[in-house]
Short mmCIF file of C-alpha atoms in Angstrom, two decimals:
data_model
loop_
_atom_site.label_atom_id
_atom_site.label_comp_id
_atom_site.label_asym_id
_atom_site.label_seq_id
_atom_site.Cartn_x
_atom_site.Cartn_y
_atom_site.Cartn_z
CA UNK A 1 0.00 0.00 0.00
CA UNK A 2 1.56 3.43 -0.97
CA UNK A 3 1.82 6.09 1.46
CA UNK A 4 -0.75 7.98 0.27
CA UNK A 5 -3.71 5.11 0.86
CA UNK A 6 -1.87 4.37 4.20
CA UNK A 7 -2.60 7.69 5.67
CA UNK A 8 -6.03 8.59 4.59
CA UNK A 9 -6.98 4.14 6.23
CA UNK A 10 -5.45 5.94 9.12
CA UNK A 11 -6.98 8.58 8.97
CA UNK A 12 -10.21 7.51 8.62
CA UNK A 13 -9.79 4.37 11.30
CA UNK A 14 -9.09 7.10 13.85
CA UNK A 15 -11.86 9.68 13.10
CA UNK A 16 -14.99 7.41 11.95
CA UNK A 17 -14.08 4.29 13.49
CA UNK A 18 -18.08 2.95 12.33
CA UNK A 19 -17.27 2.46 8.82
CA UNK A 20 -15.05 -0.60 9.48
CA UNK A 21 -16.13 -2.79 6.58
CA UNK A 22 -12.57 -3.91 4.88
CA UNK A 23 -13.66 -3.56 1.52
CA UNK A 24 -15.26 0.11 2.24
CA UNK A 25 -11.99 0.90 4.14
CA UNK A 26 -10.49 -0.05 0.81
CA UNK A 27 -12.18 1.83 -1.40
CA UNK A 28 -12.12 5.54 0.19
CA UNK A 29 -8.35 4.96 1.12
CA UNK A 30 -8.20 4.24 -3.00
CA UNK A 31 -10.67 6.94 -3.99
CA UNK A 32 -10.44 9.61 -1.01
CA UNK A 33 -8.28 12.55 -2.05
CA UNK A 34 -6.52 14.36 1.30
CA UNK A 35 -7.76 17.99 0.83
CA UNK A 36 -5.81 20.55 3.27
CA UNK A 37 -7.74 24.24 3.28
CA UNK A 38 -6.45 27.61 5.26
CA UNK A 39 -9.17 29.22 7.19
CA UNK A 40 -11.91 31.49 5.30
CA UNK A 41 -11.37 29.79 2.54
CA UNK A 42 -14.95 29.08 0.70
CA UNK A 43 -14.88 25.52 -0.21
CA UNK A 44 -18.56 25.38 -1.43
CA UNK A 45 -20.16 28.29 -2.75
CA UNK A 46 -23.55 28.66 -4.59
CA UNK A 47 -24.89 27.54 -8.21
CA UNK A 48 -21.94 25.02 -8.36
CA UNK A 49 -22.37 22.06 -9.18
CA UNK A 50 -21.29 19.29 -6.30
CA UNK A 51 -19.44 16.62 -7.62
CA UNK A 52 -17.72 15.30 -3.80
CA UNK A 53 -18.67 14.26 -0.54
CA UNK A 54 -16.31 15.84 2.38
CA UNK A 55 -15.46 13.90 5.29
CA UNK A 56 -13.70 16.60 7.82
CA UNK A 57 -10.90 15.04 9.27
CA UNK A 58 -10.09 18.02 11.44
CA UNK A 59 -11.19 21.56 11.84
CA UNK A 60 -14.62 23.61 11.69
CA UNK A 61 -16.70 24.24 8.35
CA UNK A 62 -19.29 27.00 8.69
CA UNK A 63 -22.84 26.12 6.63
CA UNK A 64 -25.30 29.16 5.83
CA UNK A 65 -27.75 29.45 3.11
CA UNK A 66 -28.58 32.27 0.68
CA UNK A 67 -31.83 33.88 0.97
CA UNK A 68 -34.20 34.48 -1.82
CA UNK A 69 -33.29 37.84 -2.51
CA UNK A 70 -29.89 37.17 -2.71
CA UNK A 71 -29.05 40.15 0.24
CA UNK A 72 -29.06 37.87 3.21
CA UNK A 73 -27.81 34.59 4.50
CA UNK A 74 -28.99 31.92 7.44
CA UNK A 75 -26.39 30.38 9.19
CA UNK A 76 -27.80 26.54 9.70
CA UNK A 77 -24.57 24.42 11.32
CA UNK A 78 -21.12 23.70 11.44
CA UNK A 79 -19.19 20.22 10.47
CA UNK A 80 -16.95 19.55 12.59
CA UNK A 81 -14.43 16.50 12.53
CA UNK A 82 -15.68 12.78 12.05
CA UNK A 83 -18.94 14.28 10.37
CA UNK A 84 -19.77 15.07 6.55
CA UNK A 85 -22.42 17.59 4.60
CA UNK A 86 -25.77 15.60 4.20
CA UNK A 87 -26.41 18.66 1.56
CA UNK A 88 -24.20 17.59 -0.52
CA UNK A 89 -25.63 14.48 -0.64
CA UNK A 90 -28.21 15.47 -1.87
CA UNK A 91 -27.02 17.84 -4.19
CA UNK A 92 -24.55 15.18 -5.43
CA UNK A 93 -26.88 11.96 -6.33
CA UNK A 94 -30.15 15.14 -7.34
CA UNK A 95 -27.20 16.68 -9.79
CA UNK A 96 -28.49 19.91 -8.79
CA UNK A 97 -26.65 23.38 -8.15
CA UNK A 98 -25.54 24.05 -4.60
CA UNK A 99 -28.12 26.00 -2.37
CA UNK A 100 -25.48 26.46 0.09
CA UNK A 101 -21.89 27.90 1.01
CA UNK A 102 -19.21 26.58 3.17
CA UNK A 103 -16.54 28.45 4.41
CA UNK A 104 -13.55 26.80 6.71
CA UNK A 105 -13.96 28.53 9.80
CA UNK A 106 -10.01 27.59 10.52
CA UNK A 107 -7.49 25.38 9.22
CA UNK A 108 -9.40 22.35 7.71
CA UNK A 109 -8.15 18.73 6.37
CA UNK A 110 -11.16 16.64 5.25
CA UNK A 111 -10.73 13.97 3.01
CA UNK A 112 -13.17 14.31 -0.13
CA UNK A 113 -14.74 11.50 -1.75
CA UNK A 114 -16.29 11.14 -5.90
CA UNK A 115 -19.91 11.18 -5.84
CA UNK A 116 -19.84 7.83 -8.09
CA UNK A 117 -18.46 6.19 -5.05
CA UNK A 118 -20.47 7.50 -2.67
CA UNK A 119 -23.55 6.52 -4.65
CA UNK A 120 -22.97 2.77 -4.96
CA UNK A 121 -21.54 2.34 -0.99
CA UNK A 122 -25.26 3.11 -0.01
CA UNK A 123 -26.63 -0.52 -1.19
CA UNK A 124 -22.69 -2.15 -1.37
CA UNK A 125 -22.03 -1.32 2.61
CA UNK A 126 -24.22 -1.17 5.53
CA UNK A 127 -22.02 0.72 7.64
CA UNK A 128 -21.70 3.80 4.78
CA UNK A 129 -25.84 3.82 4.48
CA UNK A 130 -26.00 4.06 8.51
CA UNK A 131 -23.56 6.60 8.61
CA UNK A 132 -25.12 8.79 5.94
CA UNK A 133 -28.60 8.51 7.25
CA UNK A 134 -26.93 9.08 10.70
CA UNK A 135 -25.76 12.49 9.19
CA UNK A 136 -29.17 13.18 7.61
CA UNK A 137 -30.77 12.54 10.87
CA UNK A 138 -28.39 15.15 12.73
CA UNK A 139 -28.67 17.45 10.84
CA UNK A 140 -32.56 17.55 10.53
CA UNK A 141 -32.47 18.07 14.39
CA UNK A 142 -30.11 20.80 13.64
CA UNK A 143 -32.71 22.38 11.42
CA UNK A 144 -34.78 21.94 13.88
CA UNK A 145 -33.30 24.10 16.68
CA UNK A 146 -32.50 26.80 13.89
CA UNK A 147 -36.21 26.79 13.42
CA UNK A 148 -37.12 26.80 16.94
CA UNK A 149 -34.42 29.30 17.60
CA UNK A 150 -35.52 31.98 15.47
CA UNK A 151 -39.69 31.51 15.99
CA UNK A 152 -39.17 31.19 19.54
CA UNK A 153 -36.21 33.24 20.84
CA UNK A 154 -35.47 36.89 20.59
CA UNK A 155 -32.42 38.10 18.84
CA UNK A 156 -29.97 38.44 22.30
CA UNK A 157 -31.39 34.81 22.79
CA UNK A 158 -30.37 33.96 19.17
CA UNK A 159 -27.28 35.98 20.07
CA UNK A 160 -26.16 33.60 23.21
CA UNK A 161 -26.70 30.60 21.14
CA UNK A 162 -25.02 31.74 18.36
CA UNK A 163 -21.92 32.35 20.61
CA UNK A 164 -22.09 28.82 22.58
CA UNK A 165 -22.85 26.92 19.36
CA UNK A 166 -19.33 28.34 17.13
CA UNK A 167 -17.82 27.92 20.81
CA UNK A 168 -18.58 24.66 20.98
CA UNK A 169 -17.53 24.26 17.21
CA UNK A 170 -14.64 26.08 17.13
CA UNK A 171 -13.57 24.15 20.95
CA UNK A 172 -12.47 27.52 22.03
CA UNK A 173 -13.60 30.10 24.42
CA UNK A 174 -12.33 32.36 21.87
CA UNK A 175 -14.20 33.67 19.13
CA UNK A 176 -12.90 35.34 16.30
CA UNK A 177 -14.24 38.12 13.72
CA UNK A 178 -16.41 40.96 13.46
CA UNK A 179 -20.15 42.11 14.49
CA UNK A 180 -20.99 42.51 11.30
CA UNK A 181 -20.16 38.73 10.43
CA UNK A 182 -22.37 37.98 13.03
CA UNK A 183 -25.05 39.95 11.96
CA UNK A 184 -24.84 38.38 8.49
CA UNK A 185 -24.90 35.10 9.83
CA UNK A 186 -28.30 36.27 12.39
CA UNK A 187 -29.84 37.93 9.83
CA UNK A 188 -29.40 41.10 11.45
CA UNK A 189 -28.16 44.59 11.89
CA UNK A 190 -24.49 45.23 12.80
CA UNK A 191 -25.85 48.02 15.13
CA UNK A 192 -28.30 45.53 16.75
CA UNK A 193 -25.75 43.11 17.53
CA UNK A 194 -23.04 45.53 18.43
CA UNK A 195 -25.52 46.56 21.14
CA UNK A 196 -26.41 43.21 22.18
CA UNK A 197 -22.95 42.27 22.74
CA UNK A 198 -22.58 45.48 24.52
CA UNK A 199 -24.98 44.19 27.17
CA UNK A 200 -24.13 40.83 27.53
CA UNK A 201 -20.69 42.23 28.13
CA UNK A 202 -22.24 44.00 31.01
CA UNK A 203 -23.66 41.27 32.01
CA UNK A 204 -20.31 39.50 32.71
CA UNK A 205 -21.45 36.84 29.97
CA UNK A 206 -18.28 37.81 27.60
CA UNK A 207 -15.41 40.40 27.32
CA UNK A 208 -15.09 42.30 23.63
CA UNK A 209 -11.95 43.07 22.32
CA UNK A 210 -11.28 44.24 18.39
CA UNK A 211 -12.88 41.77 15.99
CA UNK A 212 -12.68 38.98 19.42
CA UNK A 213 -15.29 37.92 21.66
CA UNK A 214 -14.17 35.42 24.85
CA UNK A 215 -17.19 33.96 26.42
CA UNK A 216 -16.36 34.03 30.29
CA UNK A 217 -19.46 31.16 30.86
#
């Protein structure tokens, strides 16, 4: 086995250990192509045409959606390692344009797969068709919150678990970038957020610093 094959079976025995079927584990360490991307890069962007599956390896990809006037976006979830994009999935096996963008929050190595592959593994292997209705399932329950999140919460709600979630994502305290990404990513005003930072600042919730937010909670 070259080196090449050798480190992405490595890679992908450490990181989704589920897909353990020697004859899958064969075929992405033959197919798989080791991608490496520097943060803000866009690695998905709209009306493009999807023609791989990621699997993130390491680092944070941020998912939003365009709205239908083409002035606003949604933010809907991050991929994180040991998960993939259900959308483009879909978008893939549909062979329809992309109806979303992904942007690598930081430094990101995923290993990308050819849709042809990915198609015929759902009937070939049991343990690919679990994990990609796994990742459907998650992130229909990620929807979900979205949903609830906006109907249900006001925007300094929306605000905190905006904050928490890329926290969480990012596995940092430490946030980086500027209100008005933040208000892109809300669907919001950069005044409005600035001033809802502002209070949850007073509130001992997070210190501000230029274009850096540290949650203290």
């Amino acid at each position: 086995m070259d080196a090449h094959k050798s480190e992405i079976l490595k890679l992908v025995r450490s990181n989704f250990p589920d897909l353990n079927e020697p004859g899958l584990m064969e075929e992405i360490s033959a197919g798989g192509q080791l991608m490496h991307i520097k943060a803000s890069t866009t690695i998905m962007d709209y009306g493009r045409y999807i023609k791989m599956v990621p699997m993130v390896i390491k680092g944070t990809i941020k998912v939003v959606r365009e709205g239908k006037d083409g002035d606003h976006e949604v933010f809907l979830y991050y991929l994180k390692g040991g998960e993939t994009c259900s959308m483009s999935f879909s978008c893939c096996m549909a062979d329809k344009k992309s109806d979303i963008r992904t942007t690598a929050e930081d430094d990101v190595t995923m290993i990308v797969l050819p849709i042809k592959q990915v198609d015929e593994w759902m009937t070939k292997y049991k343990s690919w068709n679990r994990f990609v209705m796994g990742s459907y399932d998650k992130r229909m329950l990620d929807l979900i919150e979205i949903i609830d999140n906006i109907v249900f919460n006001n925007m300094e709600e929306r605000l905190d678990h905006y904050l928490k979630a890329k926290s969480e994502a990012l596995n940092s305290t430490i946030i980086l970038g500027t209100h008005q990404q933040i208000a892109l990513d809300l669907n919001s005003s950069r005044e409005g957020i600035s001033r809802l930072l502002k209070k949850l600042e007073k509130r001992g919730a997070i210190t501000l610093g230029r274009n850096r937010i540290v949650l203290n909670d």
